[in-house]
Amino acid sequence: MKLCIIGTGYVGLVDGACFAETGNDVTCVDIDKEKIKKLKSGIIPIFEPGLDDLVHRNVDKGRLKFTTNLKQTVQENDICFISVGTPPCEDGSCDLRHVLIAAKSIAKAMNGYKLIVDKSTVPVGTAQKVQETIQKHTKHPFDVVSNPEFLKEGAAVDDFMRPERIIIGTDSEKTFKIMEELYQPFIGPGIPIIKMDPRSSEMTKYAANAMLATRISFMNDLANLCEKLGADIDLVRQGIGTDSRIGSKFLFCGPGYGGSCFPKDVQAIIKTAGENGHCLRLLQAVEDVNHDQKDVLFNKINHYFNCDLKDKQIAIWGLAF
């Protein structure tokens, strides 16, 4: 297939290289001229195991290209991925400016049917906003799909090449078939391609990050209590991590969750809930624990178990189960 990736950041570059690896003709486009110049020279702006070899191999084979010419790129390709940044605003909401600018630019460049794929992490309802933005600026037919990514820094290439699941948010069977064909080379035995409506797809990404952030804050909160009780949080982690209902991932305590996704995504879903008259009390607590954890680092103070030893033990067993 012929496809373009708008945005050569962490997600866009990994996605473009991995799609090219399976034989697709991929063009990555970015407004940052210096970044494109470096990529054309073989300089990869991020460190990700396996990415350098993947990019260089597919550039050499002519399957992966880099450019700043968005108009020409859109016109020459059938599928357009929007993989631009969605930084947080001061109030915690998600800044969609770059996504909607990309959508408008695609619309103005269109010369026929295009499938536009939201790959950026975006709030519920963004696919509809992208749809409305494009409709204002083109008369050509198109479809919009929500296709969230689930990549971990340090394992992004492996996560993409061997996914645990693929989420495709669309109400169109035709669009789903196109996306299903695109992802087929990455699907092994037992790996589902899950079709759902765009809003559910957008929520799935936030829900996943929010759940992982919750596990981290829970373990940090638990570590605070273990320190007071003389228990070893690492042994506790091993004990509950072997429970198949819980699993061992994201159970390490420390200074709190960080990175490019968890803080902004937790804040964004809390903000979205508030704008719709709903309070996500548990996630607000997750955010509060994380904030406290960063402030005091390893001198943790637990504000949720202000009672005697017996009551603390009962409370912690209740949370564990």
JSON list of C-alpha atoms in Angstrom, two decimals, residues 30-244:
[
{"chain": "A", "resi": 30, "resn": "ASP", "atom": "CA", "xyz": [7.21, 16.99, 8.70]},
{"chain": "A", "resi": 31, "resn": "ILE", "atom": "CA", "xyz": [7.28, 20.79, 8.76]},
{"chain": "A", "resi": 32, "resn": "ASP", "atom": "CA", "xyz": [10.61, 20.70, 10.63]},
{"chain": "A", "resi": 33, "resn": "LYS", "atom": "CA", "xyz": [13.10, 21.13, 7.79]},
{"chain": "A", "resi": 34, "resn": "GLU", "atom": "CA", "xyz": [16.13, 20.45, 9.98]},
{"chain": "A", "resi": 35, "resn": "LYS", "atom": "CA", "xyz": [14.68, 17.16, 11.22]},
{"chain": "A", "resi": 36, "resn": "ILE", "atom": "CA", "xyz": [13.89, 16.01, 7.68]},
{"chain": "A", "resi": 37, "resn": "LYS", "atom": "CA", "xyz": [17.38, 17.03, 6.55]},
{"chain": "A", "resi": 38, "resn": "LYS", "atom": "CA", "xyz": [18.91, 14.88, 9.31]},
{"chain": "A", "resi": 39, "resn": "LEU", "atom": "CA", "xyz": [16.64, 11.93, 8.53]},
{"chain": "A", "resi": 40, "resn": "LYS", "atom": "CA", "xyz": [17.62, 12.10, 4.86]},
{"chain": "A", "resi": 41, "resn": "SER", "atom": "CA", "xyz": [21.25, 12.04, 5.99]},
{"chain": "A", "resi": 42, "resn": "GLY", "atom": "CA", "xyz": [20.63, 8.94, 8.07]},
{"chain": "A", "resi": 43, "resn": "ILE", "atom": "CA", "xyz": [20.59, 10.71, 11.45]},
{"chain": "A", "resi": 44, "resn": "ILE", "atom": "CA", "xyz": [17.81, 9.32, 13.66]},
{"chain": "A", "resi": 45, "resn": "PRO", "atom": "CA", "xyz": [16.59, 11.95, 16.17]},
{"chain": "A", "resi": 46, "resn": "ILE", "atom": "CA", "xyz": [15.46, 9.45, 18.83]},
{"chain": "A", "resi": 47, "resn": "PHE", "atom": "CA", "xyz": [17.06, 6.38, 20.38]},
{"chain": "A", "resi": 48, "resn": "GLU", "atom": "CA", "xyz": [14.98, 3.26, 20.07]},
{"chain": "A", "resi": 49, "resn": "PRO", "atom": "CA", "xyz": [16.51, -0.24, 19.85]},
{"chain": "A", "resi": 50, "resn": "GLY", "atom": "CA", "xyz": [16.36, -1.56, 16.29]},
{"chain": "A", "resi": 51, "resn": "LEU", "atom": "CA", "xyz": [15.01, 1.65, 14.76]},
{"chain": "A", "resi": 52, "resn": "ASP", "atom": "CA", "xyz": [18.27, 2.79, 13.12]},
{"chain": "A", "resi": 53, "resn": "ASP", "atom": "CA", "xyz": [18.66, -0.45, 11.18]},
{"chain": "A", "resi": 54, "resn": "LEU", "atom": "CA", "xyz": [14.99, -0.47, 10.25]},
{"chain": "A", "resi": 55, "resn": "VAL", "atom": "CA", "xyz": [15.08, 3.07, 8.87]},
{"chain": "A", "resi": 56, "resn": "HIS", "atom": "CA", "xyz": [18.36, 2.68, 6.98]},
{"chain": "A", "resi": 57, "resn": "ARG", "atom": "CA", "xyz": [17.35, -0.65, 5.45]},
{"chain": "A", "resi": 58, "resn": "ASN", "atom": "CA", "xyz": [14.03, 0.62, 4.15]},
{"chain": "A", "resi": 59, "resn": "VAL", "atom": "CA", "xyz": [15.49, 3.91, 2.90]},
{"chain": "A", "resi": 60, "resn": "ASP", "atom": "CA", "xyz": [18.09, 1.92, 0.97]},
{"chain": "A", "resi": 61, "resn": "LYS", "atom": "CA", "xyz": [15.36, -0.26, -0.55]},
{"chain": "A", "resi": 62, "resn": "GLY", "atom": "CA", "xyz": [13.34, 2.81, -1.57]},
{"chain": "A", "resi": 63, "resn": "ARG", "atom": "CA", "xyz": [10.34, 1.97, 0.60]},
{"chain": "A", "resi": 64, "resn": "LEU", "atom": "CA", "xyz": [10.81, 4.81, 3.11]},
{"chain": "A", "resi": 65, "resn": "LYS", "atom": "CA", "xyz": [11.19, 8.48, 2.20]},
{"chain": "A", "resi": 66, "resn": "PHE", "atom": "CA", "xyz": [11.25, 11.80, 4.08]},
{"chain": "A", "resi": 67, "resn": "THR", "atom": "CA", "xyz": [9.96, 15.17, 2.91]},
{"chain": "A", "resi": 68, "resn": "THR", "atom": "CA", "xyz": [8.53, 18.54, 3.94]},
{"chain": "A", "resi": 69, "resn": "ASN", "atom": "CA", "xyz": [6.19, 18.67, 0.93]},
{"chain": "A", "resi": 70, "resn": "LEU", "atom": "CA", "xyz": [2.84, 17.75, 2.50]},
{"chain": "A", "resi": 71, "resn": "LYS", "atom": "CA", "xyz": [0.69, 18.60, -0.52]},
{"chain": "A", "resi": 72, "resn": "GLN", "atom": "CA", "xyz": [2.57, 16.35, -2.91]},
{"chain": "A", "resi": 73, "resn": "THR", "atom": "CA", "xyz": [2.80, 13.60, -0.30]},
{"chain": "A", "resi": 74, "resn": "VAL", "atom": "CA", "xyz": [-0.96, 13.57, 0.34]},
{"chain": "A", "resi": 75, "resn": "GLN", "atom": "CA", "xyz": [-1.74, 13.53, -3.37]},
{"chain": "A", "resi": 76, "resn": "GLU", "atom": "CA", "xyz": [0.61, 10.62, -4.03]},
{"chain": "A", "resi": 77, "resn": "ASN", "atom": "CA", "xyz": [-0.66, 8.37, -1.22]},
{"chain": "A", "resi": 78, "resn": "ASP", "atom": "CA", "xyz": [-3.93, 6.61, -0.41]},
{"chain": "A", "resi": 79, "resn": "ILE", "atom": "CA", "xyz": [-3.72, 6.50, 3.40]},
{"chain": "A", "resi": 80, "resn": "CYS", "atom": "CA", "xyz": [-2.69, 9.46, 5.56]},
{"chain": "A", "resi": 81, "resn": "PHE", "atom": "CA", "xyz": [-1.70, 8.90, 9.18]},
{"chain": "A", "resi": 82, "resn": "ILE", "atom": "CA", "xyz": [-1.84, 11.86, 11.56]},
{"chain": "A", "resi": 83, "resn": "SER", "atom": "CA", "xyz": [0.94, 11.27, 14.10]},
{"chain": "A", "resi": 84, "resn": "VAL", "atom": "CA", "xyz": [1.58, 14.77, 15.41]},
{"chain": "A", "resi": 85, "resn": "GLY", "atom": "CA", "xyz": [2.05, 15.80, 19.03]},
{"chain": "A", "resi": 86, "resn": "THR", "atom": "CA", "xyz": [-0.84, 16.43, 21.41]},
{"chain": "A", "resi": 87, "resn": "PRO", "atom": "CA", "xyz": [0.78, 18.33, 24.31]},
{"chain": "A", "resi": 88, "resn": "PRO", "atom": "CA", "xyz": [-1.18, 19.27, 27.43]},
{"chain": "A", "resi": 89, "resn": "CYS", "atom": "CA", "xyz": [-2.67, 22.73, 27.86]},
{"chain": "A", "resi": 90, "resn": "GLU", "atom": "CA", "xyz": [-2.16, 24.62, 31.11]},
{"chain": "A", "resi": 91, "resn": "ASP", "atom": "CA", "xyz": [-5.51, 23.35, 32.44]},
{"chain": "A", "resi": 92, "resn": "GLY", "atom": "CA", "xyz": [-4.62, 19.72, 31.71]},
{"chain": "A", "resi": 93, "resn": "SER", "atom": "CA", "xyz": [-6.75, 19.39, 28.59]},
{"chain": "A", "resi": 94, "resn": "CYS", "atom": "CA", "xyz": [-5.29, 18.02, 25.37]},
{"chain": "A", "resi": 95, "resn": "ASP", "atom": "CA", "xyz": [-4.06, 20.52, 22.78]},
{"chain": "A", "resi": 96, "resn": "LEU", "atom": "CA", "xyz": [-5.53, 19.40, 19.44]},
{"chain": "A", "resi": 97, "resn": "ARG", "atom": "CA", "xyz": [-4.17, 22.31, 17.46]},
{"chain": "A", "resi": 98, "resn": "HIS", "atom": "CA", "xyz": [-1.56, 20.29, 15.56]},
{"chain": "A", "resi": 99, "resn": "VAL", "atom": "CA", "xyz": [-4.02, 17.47, 14.80]},
{"chain": "A", "resi": 100, "resn": "LEU", "atom": "CA", "xyz": [-6.60, 19.84, 13.34]},
{"chain": "A", "resi": 101, "resn": "ILE", "atom": "CA", "xyz": [-3.96, 21.79, 11.39]},
{"chain": "A", "resi": 102, "resn": "ALA", "atom": "CA", "xyz": [-2.81, 18.49, 9.87]},
{"chain": "A", "resi": 103, "resn": "ALA", "atom": "CA", "xyz": [-6.42, 17.58, 9.03]},
{"chain": "A", "resi": 104, "resn": "LYS", "atom": "CA", "xyz": [-6.97, 20.94, 7.34]},
{"chain": "A", "resi": 105, "resn": "SER", "atom": "CA", "xyz": [-3.73, 20.60, 5.38]},
{"chain": "A", "resi": 106, "resn": "ILE", "atom": "CA", "xyz": [-4.71, 17.13, 4.19]},
{"chain": "A", "resi": 107, "resn": "ALA", "atom": "CA", "xyz": [-8.11, 18.38, 3.09]},
{"chain": "A", "resi": 108, "resn": "LYS", "atom": "CA", "xyz": [-6.65, 21.23, 1.05]},
{"chain": "A", "resi": 109, "resn": "ALA", "atom": "CA", "xyz": [-4.20, 18.88, -0.66]},
{"chain": "A", "resi": 110, "resn": "MET", "atom": "CA", "xyz": [-6.63, 16.09, -1.50]},
{"chain": "A", "resi": 111, "resn": "ASN", "atom": "CA", "xyz": [-7.06, 15.07, -5.14]},
{"chain": "A", "resi": 112, "resn": "GLY", "atom": "CA", "xyz": [-9.32, 12.07, -4.62]},
{"chain": "A", "resi": 113, "resn": "TYR", "atom": "CA", "xyz": [-10.44, 9.56, -1.99]},
{"chain": "A", "resi": 114, "resn": "LYS", "atom": "CA", "xyz": [-8.20, 9.40, 1.11]},
{"chain": "A", "resi": 115, "resn": "LEU", "atom": "CA", "xyz": [-8.32, 7.36, 4.28]},
{"chain": "A", "resi": 116, "resn": "ILE", "atom": "CA", "xyz": [-7.23, 9.55, 7.20]},
{"chain": "A", "resi": 117, "resn": "VAL", "atom": "CA", "xyz": [-6.02, 7.72, 10.29]},
{"chain": "A", "resi": 118, "resn": "ASP", "atom": "CA", "xyz": [-5.81, 9.34, 13.73]},
{"chain": "A", "resi": 119, "resn": "LYS", "atom": "CA", "xyz": [-2.70, 7.80, 15.29]},
{"chain": "A", "resi": 120, "resn": "SER", "atom": "CA", "xyz": [-2.05, 10.55, 17.82]},
{"chain": "A", "resi": 121, "resn": "THR", "atom": "CA", "xyz": [-3.41, 10.11, 21.34]},
{"chain": "A", "resi": 122, "resn": "VAL", "atom": "CA", "xyz": [-6.53, 12.26, 21.32]},
{"chain": "A", "resi": 123, "resn": "PRO", "atom": "CA", "xyz": [-9.64, 12.84, 23.49]},
{"chain": "A", "resi": 124, "resn": "VAL", "atom": "CA", "xyz": [-12.96, 11.18, 22.76]},
{"chain": "A", "resi": 125, "resn": "GLY", "atom": "CA", "xyz": [-14.70, 12.95, 19.88]},
{"chain": "A", "resi": 126, "resn": "THR", "atom": "CA", "xyz": [-11.54, 13.96, 18.01]},
{"chain": "A", "resi": 127, "resn": "ALA", "atom": "CA", "xyz": [-12.28, 11.76, 14.99]},
{"chain": "A", "resi": 128, "resn": "GLN", "atom": "CA", "xyz": [-15.52, 13.67, 14.58]},
{"chain": "A", "resi": 129, "resn": "LYS", "atom": "CA", "xyz": [-13.66, 17.00, 14.82]},
{"chain": "A", "resi": 130, "resn": "VAL", "atom": "CA", "xyz": [-11.17, 15.81, 12.20]},
{"chain": "A", "resi": 131, "resn": "GLN", "atom": "CA", "xyz": [-14.08, 14.73, 10.00]},
{"chain": "A", "resi": 132, "resn": "GLU", "atom": "CA", "xyz": [-15.78, 18.12, 10.33]},
{"chain": "A", "resi": 133, "resn": "THR", "atom": "CA", "xyz": [-12.51, 19.99, 9.69]},
{"chain": "A", "resi": 134, "resn": "ILE", "atom": "CA", "xyz": [-11.80, 18.06, 6.50]},
{"chain": "A", "resi": 135, "resn": "GLN", "atom": "CA", "xyz": [-15.37, 18.44, 5.25]},
{"chain": "A", "resi": 136, "resn": "LYS", "atom": "CA", "xyz": [-15.01, 22.22, 5.43]},
{"chain": "A", "resi": 137, "resn": "HIS", "atom": "CA", "xyz": [-12.02, 22.24, 3.10]},
{"chain": "A", "resi": 138, "resn": "THR", "atom": "CA", "xyz": [-12.60, 19.55, 0.47]},
{"chain": "A", "resi": 139, "resn": "LYS", "atom": "CA", "xyz": [-15.26, 18.07, -1.77]},
{"chain": "A", "resi": 140, "resn": "HIS", "atom": "CA", "xyz": [-13.38, 14.81, -2.25]},
{"chain": "A", "resi": 141, "resn": "PRO", "atom": "CA", "xyz": [-14.60, 11.65, -0.51]},
{"chain": "A", "resi": 142, "resn": "PHE", "atom": "CA", "xyz": [-12.72, 10.41, 2.55]},
{"chain": "A", "resi": 143, "resn": "ASP", "atom": "CA", "xyz": [-13.00, 8.37, 5.73]},
{"chain": "A", "resi": 144, "resn": "VAL", "atom": "CA", "xyz": [-11.55, 8.97, 9.18]},
{"chain": "A", "resi": 145, "resn": "VAL", "atom": "CA", "xyz": [-10.34, 6.11, 11.39]},
{"chain": "A", "resi": 146, "resn": "SER", "atom": "CA", "xyz": [-9.16, 6.09, 15.00]},
{"chain": "A", "resi": 147, "resn": "ASN", "atom": "CA", "xyz": [-6.18, 3.75, 15.37]},
{"chain": "A", "resi": 148, "resn": "PRO", "atom": "CA", "xyz": [-4.44, 4.29, 18.74]},
{"chain": "A", "resi": 149, "resn": "GLU", "atom": "CA", "xyz": [-0.87, 3.18, 19.33]},
{"chain": "A", "resi": 150, "resn": "PHE", "atom": "CA", "xyz": [0.36, 1.13, 22.29]},
{"chain": "A", "resi": 151, "resn": "LEU", "atom": "CA", "xyz": [4.13, 1.52, 22.15]},
{"chain": "A", "resi": 152, "resn": "LYS", "atom": "CA", "xyz": [6.54, 1.46, 25.08]},
{"chain": "A", "resi": 153, "resn": "GLU", "atom": "CA", "xyz": [9.70, 3.54, 24.97]},
{"chain": "A", "resi": 154, "resn": "GLY", "atom": "CA", "xyz": [12.64, 1.18, 24.66]},
{"chain": "A", "resi": 155, "resn": "ALA", "atom": "CA", "xyz": [10.51, -1.53, 23.05]},
{"chain": "A", "resi": 156, "resn": "ALA", "atom": "CA", "xyz": [8.53, 0.43, 20.47]},
{"chain": "A", "resi": 157, "resn": "VAL", "atom": "CA", "xyz": [9.75, -1.43, 17.38]},
{"chain": "A", "resi": 158, "resn": "ASP", "atom": "CA", "xyz": [9.06, -4.82, 18.96]},
{"chain": "A", "resi": 159, "resn": "ASP", "atom": "CA", "xyz": [5.65, -3.62, 20.20]},
{"chain": "A", "resi": 160, "resn": "PHE", "atom": "CA", "xyz": [4.70, -2.52, 16.70]},
{"chain": "A", "resi": 161, "resn": "MET", "atom": "CA", "xyz": [6.02, -5.60, 14.91]},
{"chain": "A", "resi": 162, "resn": "ARG", "atom": "CA", "xyz": [4.50, -7.98, 17.49]},
{"chain": "A", "resi": 163, "resn": "PRO", "atom": "CA", "xyz": [1.39, -6.24, 18.85]},
{"chain": "A", "resi": 164, "resn": "GLU", "atom": "CA", "xyz": [-0.86, -7.66, 21.55]},
{"chain": "A", "resi": 165, "resn": "ARG", "atom": "CA", "xyz": [-3.90, -6.26, 19.74]},
{"chain": "A", "resi": 166, "resn": "ILE", "atom": "CA", "xyz": [-4.86, -3.80, 17.02]},
{"chain": "A", "resi": 167, "resn": "ILE", "atom": "CA", "xyz": [-7.69, -1.33, 17.67]},
{"chain": "A", "resi": 168, "resn": "ILE", "atom": "CA", "xyz": [-9.52, 0.05, 14.62]},
{"chain": "A", "resi": 169, "resn": "GLY", "atom": "CA", "xyz": [-12.18, 2.65, 15.34]},
{"chain": "A", "resi": 170, "resn": "THR", "atom": "CA", "xyz": [-14.57, 3.00, 12.41]},
{"chain": "A", "resi": 171, "resn": "ASP", "atom": "CA", "xyz": [-18.23, 2.52, 11.56]},
{"chain": "A", "resi": 172, "resn": "SER", "atom": "CA", "xyz": [-17.37, 1.60, 7.96]},
{"chain": "A", "resi": 173, "resn": "GLU", "atom": "CA", "xyz": [-16.83, -2.03, 6.98]},
{"chain": "A", "resi": 174, "resn": "LYS", "atom": "CA", "xyz": [-14.97, -0.90, 3.85]},
{"chain": "A", "resi": 175, "resn": "THR", "atom": "CA", "xyz": [-12.54, 1.16, 5.91]},
{"chain": "A", "resi": 176, "resn": "PHE", "atom": "CA", "xyz": [-12.06, -1.65, 8.40]},
{"chain": "A", "resi": 177, "resn": "LYS", "atom": "CA", "xyz": [-11.11, -4.05, 5.59]},
{"chain": "A", "resi": 178, "resn": "ILE", "atom": "CA", "xyz": [-8.44, -1.63, 4.33]},
{"chain": "A", "resi": 179, "resn": "MET", "atom": "CA", "xyz": [-6.95, -1.27, 7.80]},
{"chain": "A", "resi": 180, "resn": "GLU", "atom": "CA", "xyz": [-7.18, -5.00, 8.42]},
{"chain": "A", "resi": 181, "resn": "GLU", "atom": "CA", "xyz": [-5.20, -5.67, 5.24]},
{"chain": "A", "resi": 182, "resn": "LEU", "atom": "CA", "xyz": [-2.58, -3.07, 6.22]},
{"chain": "A", "resi": 183, "resn": "TYR", "atom": "CA", "xyz": [-2.02, -4.68, 9.62]},
{"chain": "A", "resi": 184, "resn": "GLN", "atom": "CA", "xyz": [-2.27, -8.31, 8.53]},
{"chain": "A", "resi": 185, "resn": "PRO", "atom": "CA", "xyz": [1.52, -8.88, 8.34]},
{"chain": "A", "resi": 186, "resn": "PHE", "atom": "CA", "xyz": [1.81, -7.98, 12.03]},
{"chain": "A", "resi": 187, "resn": "ILE", "atom": "CA", "xyz": [-0.92, -10.30, 13.28]},
{"chain": "A", "resi": 188, "resn": "GLY", "atom": "CA", "xyz": [0.17, -13.62, 14.75]},
{"chain": "A", "resi": 189, "resn": "PRO", "atom": "CA", "xyz": [-1.92, -16.46, 16.18]},
{"chain": "A", "resi": 190, "resn": "GLY", "atom": "CA", "xyz": [-4.33, -15.31, 18.86]},
{"chain": "A", "resi": 191, "resn": "ILE", "atom": "CA", "xyz": [-3.69, -11.60, 18.24]},
{"chain": "A", "resi": 192, "resn": "PRO", "atom": "CA", "xyz": [-7.04, -9.83, 17.79]},
{"chain": "A", "resi": 193, "resn": "ILE", "atom": "CA", "xyz": [-7.94, -7.01, 15.43]},
{"chain": "A", "resi": 194, "resn": "ILE", "atom": "CA", "xyz": [-10.74, -5.31, 17.33]},
{"chain": "A", "resi": 195, "resn": "LYS", "atom": "CA", "xyz": [-13.27, -3.23, 15.42]},
{"chain": "A", "resi": 196, "resn": "MET", "atom": "CA", "xyz": [-15.16, -0.61, 17.40]},
{"chain": "A", "resi": 197, "resn": "ASP", "atom": "CA", "xyz": [-16.66, 2.83, 16.93]},
{"chain": "A", "resi": 198, "resn": "PRO", "atom": "CA", "xyz": [-14.20, 5.77, 16.87]},
{"chain": "A", "resi": 199, "resn": "ARG", "atom": "CA", "xyz": [-15.23, 7.14, 20.28]},
{"chain": "A", "resi": 200, "resn": "SER", "atom": "CA", "xyz": [-14.66, 3.79, 21.98]},
{"chain": "A", "resi": 201, "resn": "SER", "atom": "CA", "xyz": [-11.30, 3.50, 20.23]},
{"chain": "A", "resi": 202, "resn": "GLU", "atom": "CA", "xyz": [-10.21, 6.91, 21.48]},
{"chain": "A", "resi": 203, "resn": "MET", "atom": "CA", "xyz": [-11.33, 6.06, 25.01]},
{"chain": "A", "resi": 204, "resn": "THR", "atom": "CA", "xyz": [-9.47, 2.71, 24.89]},
{"chain": "A", "resi": 205, "resn": "LYS", "atom": "CA", "xyz": [-6.11, 4.46, 24.56]},
{"chain": "A", "resi": 206, "resn": "TYR", "atom": "CA", "xyz": [-6.77, 6.75, 27.52]},
{"chain": "A", "resi": 207, "resn": "ALA", "atom": "CA", "xyz": [-8.21, 3.90, 29.57]},
{"chain": "A", "resi": 208, "resn": "ALA", "atom": "CA", "xyz": [-5.11, 1.77, 28.97]},
{"chain": "A", "resi": 209, "resn": "ASN", "atom": "CA", "xyz": [-2.68, 4.51, 30.04]},
{"chain": "A", "resi": 210, "resn": "ALA", "atom": "CA", "xyz": [-4.88, 5.47, 32.98]},
{"chain": "A", "resi": 211, "resn": "MET", "atom": "CA", "xyz": [-4.98, 1.86, 34.19]},
{"chain": "A", "resi": 212, "resn": "LEU", "atom": "CA", "xyz": [-1.20, 1.51, 33.98]},
{"chain": "A", "resi": 213, "resn": "ALA", "atom": "CA", "xyz": [-0.72, 4.82, 35.79]},
{"chain": "A", "resi": 214, "resn": "THR", "atom": "CA", "xyz": [-3.15, 3.60, 38.45]},
{"chain": "A", "resi": 215, "resn": "ARG", "atom": "CA", "xyz": [-1.05, 0.48, 39.05]},
{"chain": "A", "resi": 216, "resn": "ILE", "atom": "CA", "xyz": [2.07, 2.59, 39.52]},
{"chain": "A", "resi": 217, "resn": "SER", "atom": "CA", "xyz": [0.44, 4.99, 41.97]},
{"chain": "A", "resi": 218, "resn": "PHE", "atom": "CA", "xyz": [-1.16, 2.09, 43.83]},
{"chain": "A", "resi": 219, "resn": "MET", "atom": "CA", "xyz": [2.22, 0.41, 44.29]},
{"chain": "A", "resi": 220, "resn": "ASN", "atom": "CA", "xyz": [3.82, 3.67, 45.42]},
{"chain": "A", "resi": 221, "resn": "ASP", "atom": "CA", "xyz": [1.03, 4.19, 47.92]},
{"chain": "A", "resi": 222, "resn": "LEU", "atom": "CA", "xyz": [1.45, 0.61, 49.10]},
{"chain": "A", "resi": 223, "resn": "ALA", "atom": "CA", "xyz": [5.23, 1.08, 49.39]},
{"chain": "A", "resi": 224, "resn": "ASN", "atom": "CA", "xyz": [4.64, 4.00, 51.74]},
{"chain": "A", "resi": 225, "resn": "LEU", "atom": "CA", "xyz": [2.65, 1.75, 54.02]},
{"chain": "A", "resi": 226, "resn": "CYS", "atom": "CA", "xyz": [5.14, -1.11, 53.78]},
{"chain": "A", "resi": 227, "resn": "GLU", "atom": "CA", "xyz": [7.88, 1.24, 54.93]},
{"chain": "A", "resi": 228, "resn": "LYS", "atom": "CA", "xyz": [5.86, 2.12, 58.02]},
{"chain": "A", "resi": 229, "resn": "LEU", "atom": "CA", "xyz": [4.96, -1.51, 58.77]},
{"chain": "A", "resi": 230, "resn": "GLY", "atom": "CA", "xyz": [8.37, -3.01, 58.13]},
{"chain": "A", "resi": 231, "resn": "ALA", "atom": "CA", "xyz": [7.20, -5.01, 55.09]},
{"chain": "A", "resi": 232, "resn": "ASP", "atom": "CA", "xyz": [9.30, -5.39, 51.90]},
{"chain": "A", "resi": 233, "resn": "ILE", "atom": "CA", "xyz": [7.46, -3.88, 48.92]},
{"chain": "A", "resi": 234, "resn": "ASP", "atom": "CA", "xyz": [9.64, -5.81, 46.46]},
{"chain": "A", "resi": 235, "resn": "LEU", "atom": "CA", "xyz": [8.56, -9.11, 47.99]},
{"chain": "A", "resi": 236, "resn": "VAL", "atom": "CA", "xyz": [4.95, -7.94, 48.01]},
{"chain": "A", "resi": 237, "resn": "ARG", "atom": "CA", "xyz": [5.30, -7.07, 44.33]},
{"chain": "A", "resi": 238, "resn": "GLN", "atom": "CA", "xyz": [6.58, -10.55, 43.55]},
{"chain": "A", "resi": 239, "resn": "GLY", "atom": "CA", "xyz": [3.77, -12.08, 45.57]},
{"chain": "A", "resi": 240, "resn": "ILE", "atom": "CA", "xyz": [0.92, -10.29, 43.83]},
{"chain": "A", "resi": 241, "resn": "GLY", "atom": "CA", "xyz": [2.63, -10.17, 40.43]},
{"chain": "A", "resi": 242, "resn": "THR", "atom": "CA", "xyz": [2.38, -13.94, 40.12]},
{"chain": "A", "resi": 243, "resn": "ASP", "atom": "CA", "xyz": [-1.40, -13.72, 40.42]},
{"chain": "A", "resi": 244, "resn": "SER", "atom": "CA", "xyz": [-2.66, -14.22, 36.84]}
]
